[in-house]
PDB file of C-alpha atoms in Angstrom:
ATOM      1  CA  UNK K   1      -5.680   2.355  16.659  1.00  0.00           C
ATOM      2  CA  UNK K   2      -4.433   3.538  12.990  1.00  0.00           C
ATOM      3  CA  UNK K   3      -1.365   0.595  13.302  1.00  0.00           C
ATOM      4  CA  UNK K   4      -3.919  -2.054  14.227  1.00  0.00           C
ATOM      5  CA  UNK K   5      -6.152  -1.972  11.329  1.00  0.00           C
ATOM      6  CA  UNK K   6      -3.053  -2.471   8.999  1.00  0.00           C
ATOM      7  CA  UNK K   7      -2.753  -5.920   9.096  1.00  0.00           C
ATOM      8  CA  UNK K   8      -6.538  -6.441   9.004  1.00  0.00           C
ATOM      9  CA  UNK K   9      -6.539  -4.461   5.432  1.00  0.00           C
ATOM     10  CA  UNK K  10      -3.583  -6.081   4.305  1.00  0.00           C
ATOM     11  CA  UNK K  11      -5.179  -9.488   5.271  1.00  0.00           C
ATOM     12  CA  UNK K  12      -8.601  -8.265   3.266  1.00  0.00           C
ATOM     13  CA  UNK K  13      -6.025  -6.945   0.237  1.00  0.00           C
ATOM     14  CA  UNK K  14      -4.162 -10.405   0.497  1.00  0.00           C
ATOM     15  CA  UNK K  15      -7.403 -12.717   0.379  1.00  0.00           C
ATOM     16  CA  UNK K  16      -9.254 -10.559  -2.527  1.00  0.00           C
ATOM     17  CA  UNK K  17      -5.477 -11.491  -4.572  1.00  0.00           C
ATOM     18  CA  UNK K  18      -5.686 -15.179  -3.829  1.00  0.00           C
ATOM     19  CA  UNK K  19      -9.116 -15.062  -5.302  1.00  0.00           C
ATOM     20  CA  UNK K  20      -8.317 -13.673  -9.101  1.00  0.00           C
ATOM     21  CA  UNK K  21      -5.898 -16.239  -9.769  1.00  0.00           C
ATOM     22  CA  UNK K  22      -3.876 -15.984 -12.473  1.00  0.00           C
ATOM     23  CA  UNK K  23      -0.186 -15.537 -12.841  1.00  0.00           C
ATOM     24  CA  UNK K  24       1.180 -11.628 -11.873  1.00  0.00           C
ATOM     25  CA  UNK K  25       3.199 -10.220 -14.460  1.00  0.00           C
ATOM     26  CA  UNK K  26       7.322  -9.876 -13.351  1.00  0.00           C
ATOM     27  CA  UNK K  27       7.849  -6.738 -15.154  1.00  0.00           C
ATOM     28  CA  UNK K  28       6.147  -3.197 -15.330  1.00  0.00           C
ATOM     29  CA  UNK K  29       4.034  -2.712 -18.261  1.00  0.00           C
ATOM     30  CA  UNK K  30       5.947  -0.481 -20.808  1.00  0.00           C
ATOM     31  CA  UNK K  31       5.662   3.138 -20.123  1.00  0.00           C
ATOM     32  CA  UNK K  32       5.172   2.476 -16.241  1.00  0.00           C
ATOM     33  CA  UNK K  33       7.153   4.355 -14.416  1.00  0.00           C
ATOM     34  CA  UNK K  34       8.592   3.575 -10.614  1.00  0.00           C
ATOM     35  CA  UNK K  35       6.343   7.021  -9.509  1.00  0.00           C
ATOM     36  CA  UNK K  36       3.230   5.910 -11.049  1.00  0.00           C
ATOM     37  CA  UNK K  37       3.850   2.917  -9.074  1.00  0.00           C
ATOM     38  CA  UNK K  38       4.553   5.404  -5.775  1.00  0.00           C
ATOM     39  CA  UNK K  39       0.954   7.004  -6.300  1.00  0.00           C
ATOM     40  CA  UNK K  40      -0.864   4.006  -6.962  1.00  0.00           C
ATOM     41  CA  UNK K  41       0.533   3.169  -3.723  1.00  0.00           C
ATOM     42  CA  UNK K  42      -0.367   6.260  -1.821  1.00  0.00           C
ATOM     43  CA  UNK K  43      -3.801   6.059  -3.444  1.00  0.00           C
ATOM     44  CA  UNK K  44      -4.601   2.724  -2.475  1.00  0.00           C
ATOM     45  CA  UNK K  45      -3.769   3.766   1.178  1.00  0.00           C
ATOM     46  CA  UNK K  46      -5.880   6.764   1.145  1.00  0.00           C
ATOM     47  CA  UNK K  47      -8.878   4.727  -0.428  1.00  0.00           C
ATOM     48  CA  UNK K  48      -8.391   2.850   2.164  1.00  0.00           C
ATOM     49  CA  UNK K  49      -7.570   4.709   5.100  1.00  0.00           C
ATOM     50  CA  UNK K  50     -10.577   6.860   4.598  1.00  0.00           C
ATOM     51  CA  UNK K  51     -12.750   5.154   5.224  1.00  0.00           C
ATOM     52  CA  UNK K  52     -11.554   3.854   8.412  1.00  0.00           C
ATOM     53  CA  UNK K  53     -10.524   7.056  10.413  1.00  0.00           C
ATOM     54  CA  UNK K  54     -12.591   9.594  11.856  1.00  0.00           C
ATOM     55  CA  UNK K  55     -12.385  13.148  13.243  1.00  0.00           C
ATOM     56  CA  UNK K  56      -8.865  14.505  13.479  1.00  0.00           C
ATOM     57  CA  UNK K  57      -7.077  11.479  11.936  1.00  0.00           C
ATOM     58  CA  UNK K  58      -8.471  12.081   8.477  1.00  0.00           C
ATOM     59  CA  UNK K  59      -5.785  15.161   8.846  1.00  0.00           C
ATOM     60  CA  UNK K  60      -2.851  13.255   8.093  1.00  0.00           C
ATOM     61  CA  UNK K  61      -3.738  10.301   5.726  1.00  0.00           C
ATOM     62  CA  UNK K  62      -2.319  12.034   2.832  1.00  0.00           C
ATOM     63  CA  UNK K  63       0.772  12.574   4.547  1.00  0.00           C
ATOM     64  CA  UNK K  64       0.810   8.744   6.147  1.00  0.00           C
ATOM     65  CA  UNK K  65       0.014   7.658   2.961  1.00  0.00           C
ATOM     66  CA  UNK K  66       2.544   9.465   0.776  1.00  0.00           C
ATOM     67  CA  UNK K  67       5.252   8.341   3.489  1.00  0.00           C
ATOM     68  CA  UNK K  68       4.202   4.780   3.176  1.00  0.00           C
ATOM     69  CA  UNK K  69       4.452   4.675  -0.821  1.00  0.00           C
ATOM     70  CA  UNK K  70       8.097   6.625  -0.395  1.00  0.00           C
ATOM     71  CA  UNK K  71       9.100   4.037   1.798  1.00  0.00           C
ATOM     72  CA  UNK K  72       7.291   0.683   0.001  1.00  0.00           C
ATOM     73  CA  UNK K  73       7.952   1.670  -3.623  1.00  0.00           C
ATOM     74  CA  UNK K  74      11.993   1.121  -3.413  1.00  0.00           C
ATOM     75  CA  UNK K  75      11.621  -1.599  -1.087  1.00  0.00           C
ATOM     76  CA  UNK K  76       9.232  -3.805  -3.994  1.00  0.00           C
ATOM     77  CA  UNK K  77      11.033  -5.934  -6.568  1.00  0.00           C
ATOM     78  CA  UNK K  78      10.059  -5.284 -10.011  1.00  0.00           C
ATOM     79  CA  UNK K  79       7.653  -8.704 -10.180  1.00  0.00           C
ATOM     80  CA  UNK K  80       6.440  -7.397  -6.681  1.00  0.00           C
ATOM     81  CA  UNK K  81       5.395  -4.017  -8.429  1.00  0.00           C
ATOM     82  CA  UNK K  82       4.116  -5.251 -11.307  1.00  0.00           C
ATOM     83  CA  UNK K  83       2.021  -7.965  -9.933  1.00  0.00           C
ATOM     84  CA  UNK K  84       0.680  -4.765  -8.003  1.00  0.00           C
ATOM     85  CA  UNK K  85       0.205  -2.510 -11.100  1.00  0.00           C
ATOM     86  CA  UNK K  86      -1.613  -5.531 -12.742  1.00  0.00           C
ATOM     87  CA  UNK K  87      -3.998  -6.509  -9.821  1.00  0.00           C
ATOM     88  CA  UNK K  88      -4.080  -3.005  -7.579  1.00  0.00           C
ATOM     89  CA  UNK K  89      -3.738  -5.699  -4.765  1.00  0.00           C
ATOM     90  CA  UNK K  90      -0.771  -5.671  -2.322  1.00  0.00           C
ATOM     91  CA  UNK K  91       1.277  -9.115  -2.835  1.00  0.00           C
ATOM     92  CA  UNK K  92       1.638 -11.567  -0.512  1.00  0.00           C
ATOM     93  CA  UNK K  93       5.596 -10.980  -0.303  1.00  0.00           C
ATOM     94  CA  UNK K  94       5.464  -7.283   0.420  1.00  0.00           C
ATOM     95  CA  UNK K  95       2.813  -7.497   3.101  1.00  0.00           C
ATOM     96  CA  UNK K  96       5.660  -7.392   5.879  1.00  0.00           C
ATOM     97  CA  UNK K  97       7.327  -4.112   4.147  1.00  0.00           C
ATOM     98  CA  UNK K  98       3.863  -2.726   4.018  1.00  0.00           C
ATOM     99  CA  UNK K  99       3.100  -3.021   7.790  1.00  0.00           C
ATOM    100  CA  UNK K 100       6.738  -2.081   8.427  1.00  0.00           C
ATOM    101  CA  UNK K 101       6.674   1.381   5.864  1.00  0.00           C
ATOM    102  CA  UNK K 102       2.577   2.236   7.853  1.00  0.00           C
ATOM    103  CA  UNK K 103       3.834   1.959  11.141  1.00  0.00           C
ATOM    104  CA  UNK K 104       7.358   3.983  10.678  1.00  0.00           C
ATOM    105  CA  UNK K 105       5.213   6.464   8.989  1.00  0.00           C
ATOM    106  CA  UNK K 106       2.054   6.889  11.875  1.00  0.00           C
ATOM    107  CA  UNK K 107       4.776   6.822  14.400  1.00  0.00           C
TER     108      UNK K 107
END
């Protein structure tokens, strides 16, 4: 159930990005760091995956999420991770190392 609403968010994250416009920025903004990056990541998930699981699966979305921003971060080029800093939206281009990082880590 968990693995199946993955694409649907990443859709909903995908379709909000198309809708600011804009160029992303290539680089990270100065003083961003590759771990701020990480826990943006793992927060985004949690916001997320809150509010979508119920009753025993709320146990482990810290750990999920943590896994899946270990896993995404190193996998993200640097215009994939700042586009993310700048818009808190997951880009288009990483959507398939998204799914791939969530469903190794609720496995």
């Amino acid at each position: 159930m968990r693995v199946s609403a993955v694409p649907a968010f990443v859709f909903a994250t995908l379709t909000l990005a198309a809708c600011q416009g804009g160029s992303a920025p290539t680089t990270l903004p100065a003083g961003m760091t590759h771990e701020t990056v990480r826990n943006r990541l793992a927060d985004a998930c949690v916001y997320a995956e809150w509010r979508k699981r119920e009753g025993d699966a709320l146990k482990t979305v810290t750990r999920d999420c943590s896994c899946l921003a270990k896993r995404l971060e190193p996998q993200m080029s640097e215009p994939e991770a700042a586009a993310f800093v700048a818009t808190g939206q997951i880009p288009k281009t990483t959507q398939p190392k998204y799914v791939q990082a969530f469903e190794t880590c609720t496995r």
